[in-house]
Coordinates of C-alpha atoms in Angstrom, one line a residue:
M10 CA 13.5 -19.6 -94.1
I11 CA 10.8 -21.5 -95.9
G12 CA 10.9 -23.6 -92.5
L13 CA 9.8 -20.8 -90.5
A14 CA 7.1 -19.3 -93.3
L15 CA 5.8 -22.9 -92.9
A16 CA 5.9 -22.8 -89.3
V17 CA 3.9 -19.6 -88.9
L18 CA 1.9 -20.7 -90.7
I19 CA 0.7 -23.7 -89.3
L20 CA 0.6 -22.3 -86.0
G21 CA -2.0 -19.8 -87.7
G22 CA -3.6 -22.4 -89.2
M23 CA -4.2 -23.8 -85.3
A24 CA -4.6 -21.4 -84.0
Y25 CA -8.0 -20.0 -86.4
V26 CA -9.5 -23.8 -85.6
R27 CA -9.4 -23.6 -82.1
L28 CA -10.3 -19.7 -81.1
S29 CA -12.7 -19.1 -84.3
P30 CA -16.1 -19.0 -83.2
M31 CA -19.5 -20.9 -83.7
D32 CA -22.2 -18.8 -84.8
P33 CA -24.9 -19.8 -82.9
A34 CA -27.8 -18.9 -85.8
R35 CA -25.5 -21.0 -88.2
W36 CA -25.3 -24.4 -85.9
H37 CA -28.4 -24.0 -83.4
Q38 CA -31.1 -25.0 -86.1
P39 CA -34.2 -28.1 -85.6
V40 CA -32.3 -31.5 -86.3
E41 CA -35.4 -32.0 -89.7
V42 CA -33.5 -35.6 -90.0
Q43 CA -36.0 -37.9 -89.4
T44 CA -33.6 -41.5 -88.8
D45 CA -30.2 -42.4 -87.8
Q46 CA -27.8 -41.1 -90.6
D47 CA -24.3 -41.8 -90.6
L48 CA -22.8 -38.8 -92.8
P49 CA -19.4 -37.8 -94.5
V50 CA -19.5 -34.7 -92.1
G51 CA -21.7 -36.6 -89.2
A52 CA -23.6 -38.3 -87.8
V53 CA -27.7 -38.4 -86.8
R54 CA -30.0 -40.5 -84.1
V55 CA -33.3 -40.9 -83.3
L56 CA -34.6 -42.1 -79.8
A57 CA -37.8 -43.1 -78.9
G58 CA -38.1 -41.3 -75.2
G59 CA -39.5 -38.6 -73.6
D60 CA -38.0 -35.6 -71.4
A61 CA -36.2 -37.9 -69.3
L62 CA -33.8 -39.3 -72.3
F63 CA -33.2 -35.5 -73.7
R64 CA -32.6 -34.5 -70.0
A65 CA -30.1 -37.6 -69.3
I66 CA -28.3 -37.0 -73.2
D67 CA -28.1 -33.4 -71.8
Q68 CA -26.2 -34.2 -68.6
Q69 CA -24.1 -36.9 -70.9
M70 CA -23.2 -34.1 -73.3
R71 CA -21.7 -31.6 -71.0
A72 CA -19.8 -34.4 -68.8
L73 CA -17.5 -34.5 -72.2
P74 CA -14.1 -33.5 -72.5
R75 CA -13.6 -29.9 -74.0
T76 CA -17.6 -29.6 -74.6
Q77 CA -19.5 -26.3 -73.7
V78 CA -22.7 -25.5 -74.2
L79 CA -23.0 -23.3 -77.3
A80 CA -26.9 -22.3 -77.6
G81 CA -29.8 -23.5 -76.6
S82 CA -31.4 -25.3 -72.6
V83 CA -33.5 -28.5 -71.2
E84 CA -36.1 -25.9 -70.8
E85 CA -36.3 -24.1 -74.2
G86 CA -36.1 -28.8 -75.5
R87 CA -33.0 -27.9 -78.0
V88 CA -28.9 -27.8 -76.8
T89 CA -26.4 -27.8 -79.2
Y90 CA -22.9 -28.4 -77.6
V91 CA -19.8 -27.9 -78.8
T92 CA -16.6 -30.3 -78.4
R93 CA -13.2 -29.7 -79.2
S94 CA -10.4 -32.4 -79.9
A95 CA -8.0 -32.4 -77.5
V96 CA -4.7 -31.5 -79.9
F97 CA -6.0 -29.3 -82.6
G98 CA -9.0 -28.2 -81.4
F99 CA -11.2 -29.0 -84.3
P100 CA -15.0 -28.1 -82.9
D101 CA -17.3 -30.1 -83.7
A102 CA -21.2 -29.3 -83.3
T103 CA -24.0 -31.5 -81.9
T104 CA -27.7 -30.2 -81.6
V105 CA -30.0 -33.1 -78.9
E106 CA -33.6 -31.8 -79.8
L107 CA -36.9 -33.2 -78.0
R108 CA -39.6 -34.3 -80.2
A109 CA -42.3 -35.3 -78.9
D110 CA -42.3 -38.8 -77.6
E111 CA -38.7 -39.0 -79.7
V112 CA -34.8 -37.5 -79.1
R113 CA -32.7 -36.2 -82.3
I114 CA -29.2 -36.2 -81.6
F115 CA -26.9 -34.3 -84.5
G116 CA -23.3 -34.8 -84.5
R117 CA -21.5 -33.3 -87.5
L118 CA -18.2 -31.0 -88.1
R119 CA -17.0 -27.5 -88.6
F120 CA -13.4 -27.9 -91.0
G121 CA -13.7 -30.0 -93.8
A122 CA -15.0 -32.8 -95.2
S123 CA -14.8 -35.9 -93.2
D124 CA -15.1 -36.6 -89.3
L125 CA -13.1 -39.8 -90.0
G126 CA -16.3 -41.1 -87.8
V127 CA -15.4 -39.3 -84.3
N128 CA -20.0 -37.6 -84.1
R129 CA -20.8 -41.1 -84.8
K130 CA -18.6 -42.9 -81.9
R131 CA -19.7 -40.2 -79.8
L132 CA -23.2 -40.3 -81.1
E133 CA -22.8 -44.7 -79.9
G134 CA -21.6 -43.3 -76.6
L135 CA -24.1 -41.1 -75.8
T136 CA -26.7 -43.4 -76.5
A137 CA -24.7 -46.7 -74.2
A138 CA -24.5 -44.4 -71.7
V139 CA -28.2 -43.5 -71.5
Q140 CA -29.6 -47.3 -72.5
G141 CA -27.5 -49.1 -70.1
G142 CA -26.0 -50.6 -72.8

C-alpha cells in the first residue's frame, strides 16, 4: 500500500512538472543584467552584436529539442523560449533580447534551487554556434 501511494505521488509530481503552465507575464521580462553571470538558477550572457546576431540566436533556439516559444517575437526584440528536459520535462526559460548593439540572453530554471549548470551549457552552446566556435 505504501509503495502504491509513493508511486502515485511520484507520478503526480512528474505530471505537475511536465504539464504546469508557464505564465508569460512572469517569464517574458526584460533582461536587466548587463554582464555575463553564472548563477545557481541559471546563466546570463551578453554578446556584442545587433539584429543579425539576435536572429541567428533565435534560429538556434527554435532548433533545440523540446523547445517552444513562450512569448515575444524577433520583431518585438525579445523572445522567451521554454526548453524541457527529456525525461522529467523540467522547464527552463530562456529570454533573448536585443538591446541596441548587444544581445542579452538569460536562461533559468522554473523548479528547484539549482539547475546543475544546464542553462550555462545551453548558453555556451548557443554562443559557440552563432559565433562559429
